[in-house]
PDB file of C-alpha atoms and ligand atoms in Angstrom:
ATOM      1  CA  MET M   1      18.961   9.410 -79.674  1.00 98.00           C
ATOM      2  CA  LYS M   2      17.860   6.991 -76.961  1.00 98.00           C
ATOM      3  CA  VAL M   3      14.981   4.567 -77.436  1.00 98.00           C
ATOM      4  CA  THR M   4      12.975   3.640 -74.334  1.00 98.00           C
ATOM      5  CA  ARG M   5      10.261   1.017 -74.082  1.00 98.00           C
ATOM      6  CA  THR M   6       9.211   1.219 -70.453  1.00 98.00           C
ATOM      7  CA  ILE M   7       7.641   3.839 -68.203  1.00 98.00           C
ATOM      8  CA  PRO M   8      10.345   3.656 -65.467  1.00 98.00           C
ATOM      9  CA  GLU M   9      13.091   4.161 -68.092  1.00 98.00           C
ATOM     10  CA  ILE M  10      11.567   7.301 -69.629  1.00 98.00           C
ATOM     11  CA  ARG M  11      10.593   8.646 -66.176  1.00 98.00           C
ATOM     12  CA  SER M  12      14.126   8.335 -64.874  1.00 98.00           C
ATOM     13  CA  LEU M  13      15.485  10.262 -67.888  1.00 98.00           C
ATOM     14  CA  THR M  14      12.934  13.078 -67.734  1.00 98.00           C
ATOM     15  CA  SER M  15      13.164  13.458 -63.950  1.00 98.00           C
ATOM     16  CA  GLU M  16      16.951  13.772 -64.250  1.00 98.00           C
ATOM     17  CA  TRP M  17      16.504  16.541 -66.854  1.00 98.00           C
ATOM     18  CA  LYS M  18      13.966  18.290 -64.633  1.00 98.00           C
ATOM     19  CA  ARG M  19      16.379  18.216 -61.686  1.00 98.00           C
ATOM     20  CA  GLU M  20      18.865  19.993 -63.930  1.00 98.00           C
ATOM     21  CA  GLY M  21      16.230  22.643 -64.747  1.00 98.00           C
ATOM     22  CA  GLU M  22      15.810  21.609 -68.391  1.00 98.00           C
ATOM     23  CA  ARG M  23      12.587  22.296 -70.266  1.00 98.00           C
ATOM     24  CA  ILE M  24      11.000  19.267 -71.929  1.00 98.00           C
ATOM     25  CA  ALA M  25       8.867  19.176 -75.078  1.00 99.00           C
ATOM     26  CA  LEU M  26       6.722  16.135 -75.872  1.00 99.00           C
ATOM     27  CA  VAL M  27       5.561  15.288 -79.397  1.00 99.00           C
ATOM     28  CA  PRO M  28       2.984  12.473 -79.178  1.00 99.00           C
ATOM     29  CA  THR M  29       2.749  10.435 -82.408  1.00 98.00           C
ATOM     30  CA  MET M  30       1.599   7.142 -83.836  1.00 98.00           C
ATOM     31  CA  GLY M  31       4.687   6.916 -86.059  1.00 98.00           C
ATOM     32  CA  PHE M  32       5.108   6.514 -89.838  1.00 98.00           C
ATOM     33  CA  PHE M  33       6.681   9.941 -89.835  1.00 98.00           C
ATOM     34  CA  HIS M  34       6.248  12.526 -92.565  1.00 98.00           C
ATOM     35  CA  GLU M  35       7.276  16.155 -92.859  1.00 98.00           C
ATOM     36  CA  GLY M  36       4.320  17.160 -90.623  1.00 98.00           C
ATOM     37  CA  HIS M  37       5.705  15.107 -87.702  1.00 98.00           C
ATOM     38  CA  LEU M  38       9.240  16.353 -88.347  1.00 98.00           C
ATOM     39  CA  ALA M  39       8.009  19.964 -88.203  1.00 98.00           C
ATOM     40  CA  LEU M  40       6.529  19.250 -84.727  1.00 98.00           C
ATOM     41  CA  MET M  41       9.846  17.753 -83.588  1.00 98.00           C
ATOM     42  CA  ARG M  42      11.813  20.750 -84.888  1.00 98.00           C
ATOM     43  CA  LYS M  43       9.362  23.067 -83.117  1.00 98.00           C
ATOM     44  CA  GLY M  44      10.071  21.108 -79.925  1.00 98.00           C
ATOM     45  CA  ARG M  45      13.808  21.621 -80.469  1.00 98.00           C
ATOM     46  CA  GLU M  46      13.170  25.350 -80.816  1.00 98.00           C
ATOM     47  CA  LEU M  47      10.994  25.671 -77.700  1.00 98.00           C
ATOM     48  CA  ALA M  48      12.690  23.341 -75.212  1.00 98.00           C
ATOM     49  CA  ASP M  49      16.022  21.896 -74.085  1.00 98.00           C
ATOM     50  CA  ARG M  50      14.909  18.295 -74.540  1.00 98.00           C
ATOM     51  CA  VAL M  51      12.561  16.685 -77.044  1.00 99.00           C
ATOM     52  CA  VAL M  52      10.733  13.440 -76.323  1.00 99.00           C
ATOM     53  CA  VAL M  53       8.733  11.801 -79.112  1.00 99.00           C
ATOM     54  CA  SER M  54       6.279   9.086 -78.190  1.00 99.00           C
ATOM     55  CA  LEU M  55       5.557   6.511 -80.867  1.00 98.00           C
ATOM     56  CA  PHE M  56       2.559   4.404 -79.930  1.00 98.00           C
ATOM     57  CA  VAL M  57      -0.232   3.206 -82.208  1.00 98.00           C
ATOM     58  CA  ASN M  58      -2.878   3.571 -79.541  1.00 98.00           C
ATOM     59  CA  PRO M  59      -5.433   0.740 -79.863  1.00 98.00           C
ATOM     60  CA  THR M  60      -8.084   2.460 -77.717  1.00 98.00           C
ATOM     61  CA  GLN M  61      -8.637   5.294 -80.191  1.00 98.00           C
ATOM     62  CA  PHE M  62      -9.558   2.956 -83.074  1.00 98.00           C
ATOM     63  CA  GLY M  63     -13.112   1.645 -83.483  1.00 97.00           C
ATOM     64  CA  PRO M  64     -13.747  -2.088 -84.061  1.00 95.00           C
ATOM     65  CA  ASN M  65     -14.029  -1.614 -87.852  1.00 93.00           C
ATOM     66  CA  GLU M  66     -11.204   0.887 -88.196  1.00 97.00           C
ATOM     67  CA  ASP M  67      -7.635   0.543 -89.426  1.00 97.00           C
ATOM     68  CA  PHE M  68      -5.680  -0.313 -86.248  1.00 98.00           C
ATOM     69  CA  GLU M  69      -4.186  -3.485 -87.760  1.00 96.00           C
ATOM     70  CA  GLN M  70      -3.370  -1.890 -91.115  1.00 96.00           C
ATOM     71  CA  TYR M  71      -2.118   1.413 -89.686  1.00 98.00           C
ATOM     72  CA  PRO M  72       1.243   1.992 -91.451  1.00 98.00           C
ATOM     73  CA  ARG M  73       4.328   1.192 -89.379  1.00 98.00           C
ATOM     74  CA  ASP M  74       8.047   1.466 -90.178  1.00 98.00           C
ATOM     75  CA  PHE M  75      10.035   1.604 -86.965  1.00 98.00           C
ATOM     76  CA  GLU M  76      13.543   1.673 -88.483  1.00 98.00           C
ATOM     77  CA  ARG M  77      12.707   4.524 -90.849  1.00 98.00           C
ATOM     78  CA  ASP M  78      11.021   6.444 -88.008  1.00 98.00           C
ATOM     79  CA  LEU M  79      14.133   6.052 -85.831  1.00 98.00           C
ATOM     80  CA  ALA M  80      16.352   7.565 -88.503  1.00 98.00           C
ATOM     81  CA  LEU M  81      13.954  10.456 -89.193  1.00 98.00           C
ATOM     82  CA  ALA M  82      13.486  11.320 -85.504  1.00 98.00           C
ATOM     83  CA  GLU M  83      17.225  11.223 -84.928  1.00 98.00           C
ATOM     84  CA  GLY M  84      17.731  13.558 -87.916  1.00 98.00           C
ATOM     85  CA  ALA M  85      15.196  15.995 -86.427  1.00 98.00           C
ATOM     86  CA  GLY M  86      17.250  16.265 -83.221  1.00 97.00           C
ATOM     87  CA  VAL M  87      15.004  14.216 -80.920  1.00 98.00           C
ATOM     88  CA  ASP M  88      16.601  13.199 -77.583  1.00 98.00           C
ATOM     89  CA  VAL M  89      14.428  10.198 -76.752  1.00 98.00           C
ATOM     90  CA  LEU M  90      11.912   8.113 -78.618  1.00 98.00           C
ATOM     91  CA  PHE M  91       9.478   6.484 -76.190  1.00 99.00           C
ATOM     92  CA  SER M  92       7.880   3.499 -77.881  1.00 98.00           C
ATOM     93  CA  PRO M  93       5.987   1.331 -75.400  1.00 98.00           C
ATOM     94  CA  GLU M  94       4.174  -1.945 -76.089  1.00 98.00           C
ATOM     95  CA  PRO M  95       0.375  -1.895 -75.575  1.00 98.00           C
ATOM     96  CA  ASN M  96       0.799  -3.886 -72.332  1.00 98.00           C
ATOM     97  CA  GLU M  97       3.064  -1.220 -70.892  1.00 98.00           C
ATOM     98  CA  MET M  98       0.399   1.450 -71.460  1.00 98.00           C
ATOM     99  CA  TYR M  99      -2.625  -0.713 -70.693  1.00 98.00           C
ATOM    100  CA  PRO M 100      -1.645  -3.515 -68.300  1.00 98.00           C
ATOM    101  CA  PRO M 101      -4.345  -6.047 -67.397  1.00 98.00           C
ATOM    102  CA  GLY M 102      -6.963  -4.422 -65.173  1.00 98.00           C
ATOM    103  CA  HIS M 103      -6.593  -0.942 -66.718  1.00 97.00           C
ATOM    104  CA  SER M 104     -10.072   0.558 -66.415  1.00 98.00           C
ATOM    105  CA  THR M 105      -9.808   4.353 -66.186  1.00 98.00           C
ATOM    106  CA  ALA M 106     -10.473   6.795 -69.017  1.00 98.00           C
ATOM    107  CA  VAL M 107     -10.579  10.526 -69.691  1.00 98.00           C
ATOM    108  CA  GLU M 108     -13.847  11.620 -71.264  1.00 98.00           C
ATOM    109  CA  VAL M 109     -14.275  15.169 -72.590  1.00 98.00           C
ATOM    110  CA  GLU M 110     -17.938  16.113 -72.933  1.00 97.00           C
ATOM    111  CA  GLY M 111     -19.500  18.560 -75.393  1.00 97.00           C
ATOM    112  CA  LEU M 112     -16.500  19.211 -77.645  1.00 98.00           C
ATOM    113  CA  THR M 113     -16.485  15.550 -78.696  1.00 98.00           C
ATOM    114  CA  ASN M 114     -20.162  15.371 -79.744  1.00 97.00           C
ATOM    115  CA  GLY M 115     -19.788  16.524 -83.356  1.00 98.00           C
ATOM    116  CA  LEU M 116     -17.318  16.281 -86.256  1.00 98.00           C
ATOM    117  CA  CYS M 117     -15.015  13.242 -85.865  1.00 98.00           C
ATOM    118  CA  GLY M 118     -16.568  12.492 -82.458  1.00 98.00           C
ATOM    119  CA  ALA M 119     -19.901  11.766 -84.151  1.00 98.00           C
ATOM    120  CA  SER M 120     -18.464   9.434 -86.792  1.00 97.00           C
ATOM    121  CA  ARG M 121     -15.875   7.765 -84.544  1.00 98.00           C
ATOM    122  CA  PRO M 122     -17.578   6.980 -81.220  1.00 97.00           C
ATOM    123  CA  GLY M 123     -15.034   6.448 -78.439  1.00 98.00           C
ATOM    124  CA  HIS M 124     -12.172   7.885 -80.516  1.00 98.00           C
ATOM    125  CA  PHE M 125     -11.566  10.972 -78.367  1.00 98.00           C
ATOM    126  CA  ARG M 126     -11.914   8.993 -75.141  1.00 98.00           C
ATOM    127  CA  GLY M 127      -8.987   6.886 -76.381  1.00 98.00           C
ATOM    128  CA  VAL M 128      -6.999   9.947 -77.482  1.00 98.00           C
ATOM    129  CA  ALA M 129      -7.601  11.911 -74.251  1.00 99.00           C
ATOM    130  CA  THR M 130      -6.749   8.891 -72.089  1.00 99.00           C
ATOM    131  CA  VAL M 131      -3.485   8.068 -73.841  1.00 99.00           C
ATOM    132  CA  VAL M 132      -2.372  11.712 -74.013  1.00 99.00           C
ATOM    133  CA  ALA M 133      -3.171  12.206 -70.299  1.00 99.00           C
ATOM    134  CA  LYS M 134      -1.121   9.091 -69.526  1.00 99.00           C
ATOM    135  CA  LEU M 135       1.768  10.402 -71.647  1.00 99.00           C
ATOM    136  CA  PHE M 136       1.625  13.724 -69.774  1.00 99.00           C
ATOM    137  CA  ASN M 137       1.889  11.849 -66.460  1.00 98.00           C
ATOM    138  CA  ILE M 138       4.645   9.553 -67.736  1.00 98.00           C
ATOM    139  CA  VAL M 139       6.868  12.128 -69.465  1.00 98.00           C
ATOM    140  CA  ALA M 140       5.935  15.217 -67.381  1.00 98.00           C
ATOM    141  CA  PRO M 141       6.648  17.628 -70.262  1.00 98.00           C
ATOM    142  CA  ASP M 142       6.564  21.418 -69.958  1.00 98.00           C
ATOM    143  CA  ILE M 143       5.066  21.705 -73.428  1.00 98.00           C
ATOM    144  CA  ALA M 144       3.349  19.324 -75.829  1.00 99.00           C
ATOM    145  CA  ILE M 145       3.059  19.938 -79.560  1.00 99.00           C
ATOM    146  CA  PHE M 146       0.231  18.764 -81.821  1.00 98.00           C
ATOM    147  CA  GLY M 147      -0.619  19.374 -85.472  1.00 98.00           C
ATOM    148  CA  GLU M 148      -3.653  21.507 -86.313  1.00 98.00           C
ATOM    149  CA  LYS M 149      -4.840  19.046 -88.955  1.00 98.00           C
ATOM    150  CA  ASP M 150      -6.597  17.179 -86.130  1.00 98.00           C
ATOM    151  CA  PHE M 151      -8.223  20.413 -85.017  1.00 98.00           C
ATOM    152  CA  GLN M 152     -10.895  18.806 -82.847  1.00 98.00           C
ATOM    153  CA  GLN M 153      -8.247  16.616 -81.195  1.00 98.00           C
ATOM    154  CA  LEU M 154      -6.214  19.736 -80.365  1.00 98.00           C
ATOM    155  CA  GLN M 155      -9.246  21.422 -78.765  1.00 98.00           C
ATOM    156  CA  VAL M 156     -10.101  18.266 -76.795  1.00 98.00           C
ATOM    157  CA  ILE M 157      -6.513  18.071 -75.510  1.00 99.00           C
ATOM    158  CA  ARG M 158      -6.511  21.769 -74.586  1.00 98.00           C
ATOM    159  CA  ARG M 159      -9.793  21.237 -72.706  1.00 98.00           C
ATOM    160  CA  PHE M 160      -8.788  18.263 -70.539  1.00 98.00           C
ATOM    161  CA  THR M 161      -5.326  19.749 -69.891  1.00 99.00           C
ATOM    162  CA  LYS M 162      -7.054  22.803 -68.415  1.00 98.00           C
ATOM    163  CA  ASP M 163      -9.862  20.909 -66.686  1.00 98.00           C
ATOM    164  CA  LEU M 164      -7.527  18.370 -65.067  1.00 98.00           C
ATOM    165  CA  ASP M 165      -4.835  20.966 -64.212  1.00 98.00           C
ATOM    166  CA  PHE M 166      -1.972  19.375 -66.107  1.00 98.00           C
ATOM    167  CA  PRO M 167       0.942  21.844 -65.941  1.00 98.00           C
ATOM    168  CA  VAL M 168       1.579  21.450 -69.673  1.00 98.00           C
ATOM    169  CA  GLU M 169       1.510  24.193 -72.297  1.00 98.00           C
ATOM    170  CA  ILE M 170      -0.264  22.955 -75.427  1.00 99.00           C
ATOM    171  CA  VAL M 171       1.193  24.226 -78.705  1.00 98.00           C
ATOM    172  CA  GLY M 172      -0.653  23.840 -82.002  1.00 98.00           C
ATOM    173  CA  HIS M 173       1.418  23.675 -85.192  1.00 98.00           C
ATOM    174  CA  PRO M 174       0.073  24.778 -88.612  1.00 98.00           C
ATOM    175  CA  ILE M 175      -0.831  22.032 -91.086  1.00 98.00           C
ATOM    176  CA  VAL M 176       2.058  20.921 -93.299  1.00 98.00           C
ATOM    177  CA  ARG M 177       0.936  20.339 -96.902  1.00 98.00           C
ATOM    178  CA  GLU M 178       2.176  18.616-100.035  1.00 98.00           C
ATOM    179  CA  GLU M 179       2.899  20.915-103.002  1.00 98.00           C
ATOM    180  CA  ASP M 180      -0.617  20.413-104.381  1.00 98.00           C
ATOM    181  CA  GLY M 181      -2.211  21.316-101.034  1.00 98.00           C
ATOM    182  CA  LEU M 182      -2.991  17.844 -99.646  1.00 98.00           C
ATOM    183  CA  ALA M 183      -2.482  17.891 -95.862  1.00 98.00           C
ATOM    184  CA  MET M 184       0.277  15.462 -94.862  1.00 98.00           C
ATOM    185  CA  SER M 185      -0.999  12.358 -93.101  1.00 98.00           C
ATOM    186  CA  SER M 186       0.319   8.849 -92.485  1.00 97.00           C
ATOM    187  CA  ARG M 187      -2.970   7.621 -93.985  1.00 97.00           C
ATOM    188  CA  ASN M 188      -2.127   9.231 -97.372  1.00 98.00           C
ATOM    189  CA  SER M 189       0.009   6.112 -97.904  1.00 97.00           C
ATOM    190  CA  TYR M 190      -3.238   4.101 -98.341  1.00 98.00           C
ATOM    191  CA  LEU M 191      -4.202   6.077-101.493  1.00 98.00           C
ATOM    192  CA  SER M 192      -3.824   4.623-104.995  1.00 98.00           C
ATOM    193  CA  PRO M 193      -2.309   7.065-107.556  1.00 98.00           C
ATOM    194  CA  GLU M 194      -5.789   7.885-108.848  1.00 98.00           C
ATOM    195  CA  GLU M 195      -7.179   8.405-105.335  1.00 98.00           C
ATOM    196  CA  ARG M 196      -4.159  10.528-104.486  1.00 98.00           C
ATOM    197  CA  ARG M 197      -5.187  12.880-107.325  1.00 98.00           C
ATOM    198  CA  SER M 198      -8.760  12.985-105.999  1.00 98.00           C
ATOM    199  CA  ALA M 199      -7.540  13.713-102.464  1.00 98.00           C
ATOM    200  CA  THR M 200      -6.704  17.322-103.381  1.00 98.00           C
ATOM    201  CA  CYS M 201     -10.458  18.031-103.380  1.00 98.00           C
ATOM    202  CA  LEU M 202     -10.324  18.698 -99.613  1.00 98.00           C
ATOM    203  CA  PHE M 203      -7.827  21.523-100.068  1.00 98.00           C
ATOM    204  CA  ARG M 204      -9.753  22.869-103.083  1.00 98.00           C
ATOM    205  CA  ALA M 205     -12.951  22.891-101.027  1.00 98.00           C
ATOM    206  CA  LEU M 206     -11.230  24.814 -98.223  1.00 98.00           C
ATOM    207  CA  GLN M 207      -9.890  27.332-100.753  1.00 98.00           C
ATOM    208  CA  LYS M 208     -13.422  27.744-102.052  1.00 98.00           C
ATOM    209  CA  ALA M 209     -14.648  28.384 -98.489  1.00 98.00           C
ATOM    210  CA  ARG M 210     -11.966  31.045 -98.062  1.00 98.00           C
ATOM    211  CA  ASP M 211     -12.931  32.702-101.373  1.00 97.00           C
ATOM    212  CA  MET M 212     -16.636  32.672-100.533  1.00 97.00           C
ATOM    213  CA  ALA M 213     -16.089  34.277 -97.122  1.00 97.00           C
ATOM    214  CA  SER M 214     -13.436  36.739 -98.281  1.00 96.00           C
ATOM    215  CA  GLN M 215     -15.927  39.592 -98.804  1.00 93.00           C
ATOM    216  CA  GLY M 216     -17.754  39.129 -95.480  1.00 95.00           C
ATOM    217  CA  PRO M 217     -19.973  36.621 -93.651  1.00 97.00           C
ATOM    218  CA  VAL M 218     -21.899  34.057 -95.730  1.00 98.00           C
ATOM    219  CA  SER M 219     -24.633  31.556 -94.946  1.00 98.00           C
ATOM    220  CA  ALA M 220     -23.162  28.318 -93.608  1.00 98.00           C
ATOM    221  CA  ALA M 221     -25.766  26.303 -95.518  1.00 98.00           C
ATOM    222  CA  GLY M 222     -24.803  27.961 -98.836  1.00 98.00           C
ATOM    223  CA  LEU M 223     -21.131  27.484 -98.149  1.00 98.00           C
ATOM    224  CA  LYS M 224     -21.554  23.806 -97.278  1.00 98.00           C
ATOM    225  CA  GLU M 225     -23.614  23.216-100.412  1.00 98.00           C
ATOM    226  CA  ALA M 226     -20.859  24.731-102.583  1.00 98.00           C
ATOM    227  CA  LEU M 227     -18.174  22.661-100.853  1.00 98.00           C
ATOM    228  CA  GLU M 228     -20.239  19.506-101.195  1.00 98.00           C
ATOM    229  CA  LYS M 229     -20.548  20.133-104.958  1.00 98.00           C
ATOM    230  CA  GLU M 230     -16.807  20.691-105.277  1.00 97.00           C
ATOM    231  CA  ILE M 231     -15.983  17.473-103.416  1.00 98.00           C
ATOM    232  CA  LEU M 232     -18.591  15.235-105.037  1.00 98.00           C
ATOM    233  CA  ALA M 233     -17.499  16.362-108.527  1.00 97.00           C
ATOM    234  CA  THR M 234     -14.259  14.478-107.756  1.00 98.00           C
ATOM    235  CA  PRO M 235     -14.122  10.713-108.418  1.00 97.00           C
ATOM    236  CA  HIS M 236     -13.937   8.201-105.509  1.00 97.00           C
ATOM    237  CA  THR M 237     -15.219  10.644-102.876  1.00 98.00           C
ATOM    238  CA  ARG M 238     -17.883  10.332-100.182  1.00 98.00           C
ATOM    239  CA  ILE M 239     -18.465  13.042 -97.592  1.00 98.00           C
ATOM    240  CA  ASP M 240     -18.418  12.127 -93.911  1.00 98.00           C
ATOM    241  CA  TYR M 241     -19.021  15.696 -92.692  1.00 98.00           C
ATOM    242  CA  ILE M 242     -18.598  19.341 -93.562  1.00 98.00           C
ATOM    243  CA  PHE M 243     -18.508  21.544 -90.478  1.00 98.00           C
ATOM    244  CA  ALA M 244     -18.687  25.333 -90.435  1.00 98.00           C
ATOM    245  CA  GLY M 245     -18.723  27.014 -87.054  1.00 98.00           C
ATOM    246  CA  ASP M 246     -16.987  28.221 -83.951  1.00 98.00           C
ATOM    247  CA  PRO M 247     -13.392  26.959 -83.535  1.00 98.00           C
ATOM    248  CA  GLU M 248     -13.508  27.163 -79.722  1.00 97.00           C
ATOM    249  CA  THR M 249     -16.867  25.555 -78.905  1.00 97.00           C
ATOM    250  CA  LEU M 250     -17.053  23.475 -82.115  1.00 98.00           C
ATOM    251  CA  GLU M 251     -20.698  24.492 -82.454  1.00 98.00           C
ATOM    252  CA  GLU M 252     -22.203  25.083 -85.900  1.00 98.00           C
ATOM    253  CA  GLN M 253     -22.921  28.716 -86.906  1.00 97.00           C
ATOM    254  CA  ASP M 254     -25.676  29.907 -89.268  1.00 98.00           C
ATOM    255  CA  GLU M 255     -23.353  32.496 -90.749  1.00 98.00           C
ATOM    256  CA  VAL M 256     -19.633  32.025 -91.133  1.00 97.00           C
ATOM    257  CA  GLY M 257     -16.918  34.586 -91.769  1.00 97.00           C
ATOM    258  CA  ARG M 258     -13.492  35.658 -90.587  1.00 96.00           C
ATOM    259  CA  GLY M 259     -12.332  33.430 -87.728  1.00 97.00           C
ATOM    260  CA  SER M 260     -14.825  30.615 -88.364  1.00 98.00           C
ATOM    261  CA  LEU M 261     -13.599  27.042 -88.642  1.00 98.00           C
ATOM    262  CA  VAL M 262     -14.379  24.979 -91.729  1.00 98.00           C
ATOM    263  CA  ALA M 263     -13.514  21.320 -91.171  1.00 98.00           C
ATOM    264  CA  LEU M 264     -13.971  18.355 -93.498  1.00 98.00           C
ATOM    265  CA  ALA M 265     -13.855  14.586 -93.309  1.00 98.00           C
ATOM    266  CA  VAL M 266     -14.025  12.898 -96.711  1.00 98.00           C
ATOM    267  CA  TRP M 267     -13.657   9.285 -97.748  1.00 98.00           C
ATOM    268  CA  VAL M 268     -11.433   8.903-100.801  1.00 98.00           C
ATOM    269  CA  GLY M 269     -11.882   5.281-101.772  1.00 98.00           C
ATOM    270  CA  LYS M 270     -11.442   3.408 -98.476  1.00 97.00           C
ATOM    271  CA  THR M 271      -9.352   6.137 -96.855  1.00 98.00           C
ATOM    272  CA  ARG M 272     -10.893   8.718 -94.565  1.00 98.00           C
ATOM    273  CA  LEU M 273      -9.085  12.062 -94.787  1.00 98.00           C
ATOM    274  CA  ILE M 274      -9.571  15.193 -92.683  1.00 98.00           C
ATOM    275  CA  ASP M 275      -8.565  18.800 -93.211  1.00 98.00           C
ATOM    276  CA  ASN M 276      -9.584  22.240 -91.980  1.00 98.00           C
ATOM    277  CA  ALA M 277      -9.057  25.971 -92.242  1.00 98.00           C
ATOM    278  CA  ILE M 278      -9.781  28.990 -90.106  1.00 98.00           C
ATOM    279  CA  LEU M 279     -11.341  31.503 -92.481  1.00 97.00           C
TER     280      LEU M 279
HETATM  281  O1  PAF W 301      -2.555  12.514 -83.526  1.00 81.87           O
HETATM  282  C1  PAF W 301      -2.112  11.385 -83.229  1.00 81.87           C
HETATM  283  O2  PAF W 301      -1.205  10.869 -83.864  1.00 81.87           O
HETATM  284  C2  PAF W 301      -2.710  10.633 -82.064  1.00 81.87           C
HETATM  285  O3  PAF W 301      -4.074  10.845 -81.970  1.00 81.87           O
HETATM  286  C3  PAF W 301      -2.028  10.938 -80.715  1.00 81.87           C
HETATM  287  C4  PAF W 301      -2.187  12.398 -80.317  1.00 81.87           C
HETATM  288  C5  PAF W 301      -0.538  10.605 -80.810  1.00 81.87           C
HETATM  289  C6  PAF W 301      -2.621  10.083 -79.605  1.00 81.87           C
HETATM  290  O4  PAF W 301      -2.478   8.728 -79.855  1.00 81.87           O
END
């Protein structure tokens, strides 16, 4: 596996592959790999001839009081894991390479970013959309693979890819979970053992939503109340949001049933976790 740090280096590799007619998959990441990331890389291996993984803790998607500095990093371990997953190139630029002095352009997706994580993390999706658009221009992949845990992120990326005519196929990959149902996330490493036990309340709440809607549509208000009870009965938890609505428009629905999206953001101690399910 090659490691590249600069835009000209990765461009020269991918343009060579393109000349040879090879199909390229991009897996954008912020590193600290877990089984969820590795599943995206393996999917890339399955769908394309070449797999590029970008590893960049993108400063512009973190708010001023968020965890950019503390975000977990372990470059050597990540290298070994990516290599084991059959990745061809790991592109790991420095912030200056991505945002040289004078950088002043951003991608802003309207509407879809108003609610859910967009409401609690102002500017977050502007940072995500901008860096992902840059990665699409730098790597020129045929496909790009993202986890469905960040469901709103996936919809935002699908939207700007279409709106800005990027010739990239966006592939969503199902959430990879721990044995007890907790969705895998680099941020799970922040949890104390006791908080880690509490963190399963997100999955339990989603199971409850599935049970409640299994016989037909139910009131969104009733469903949210039941989920809130389930979560708040668990120590160390504070709810950021519970969303129940349309997975395409990300608008709330009064009644939810088959095909609706239930998405959660819950603080467990000082760690903010997200999870979701399509009913
Ligand atoms: O999901 C992530 O890890 C990040 O938001 C992404 C897509 C790599 C952009 O920085």
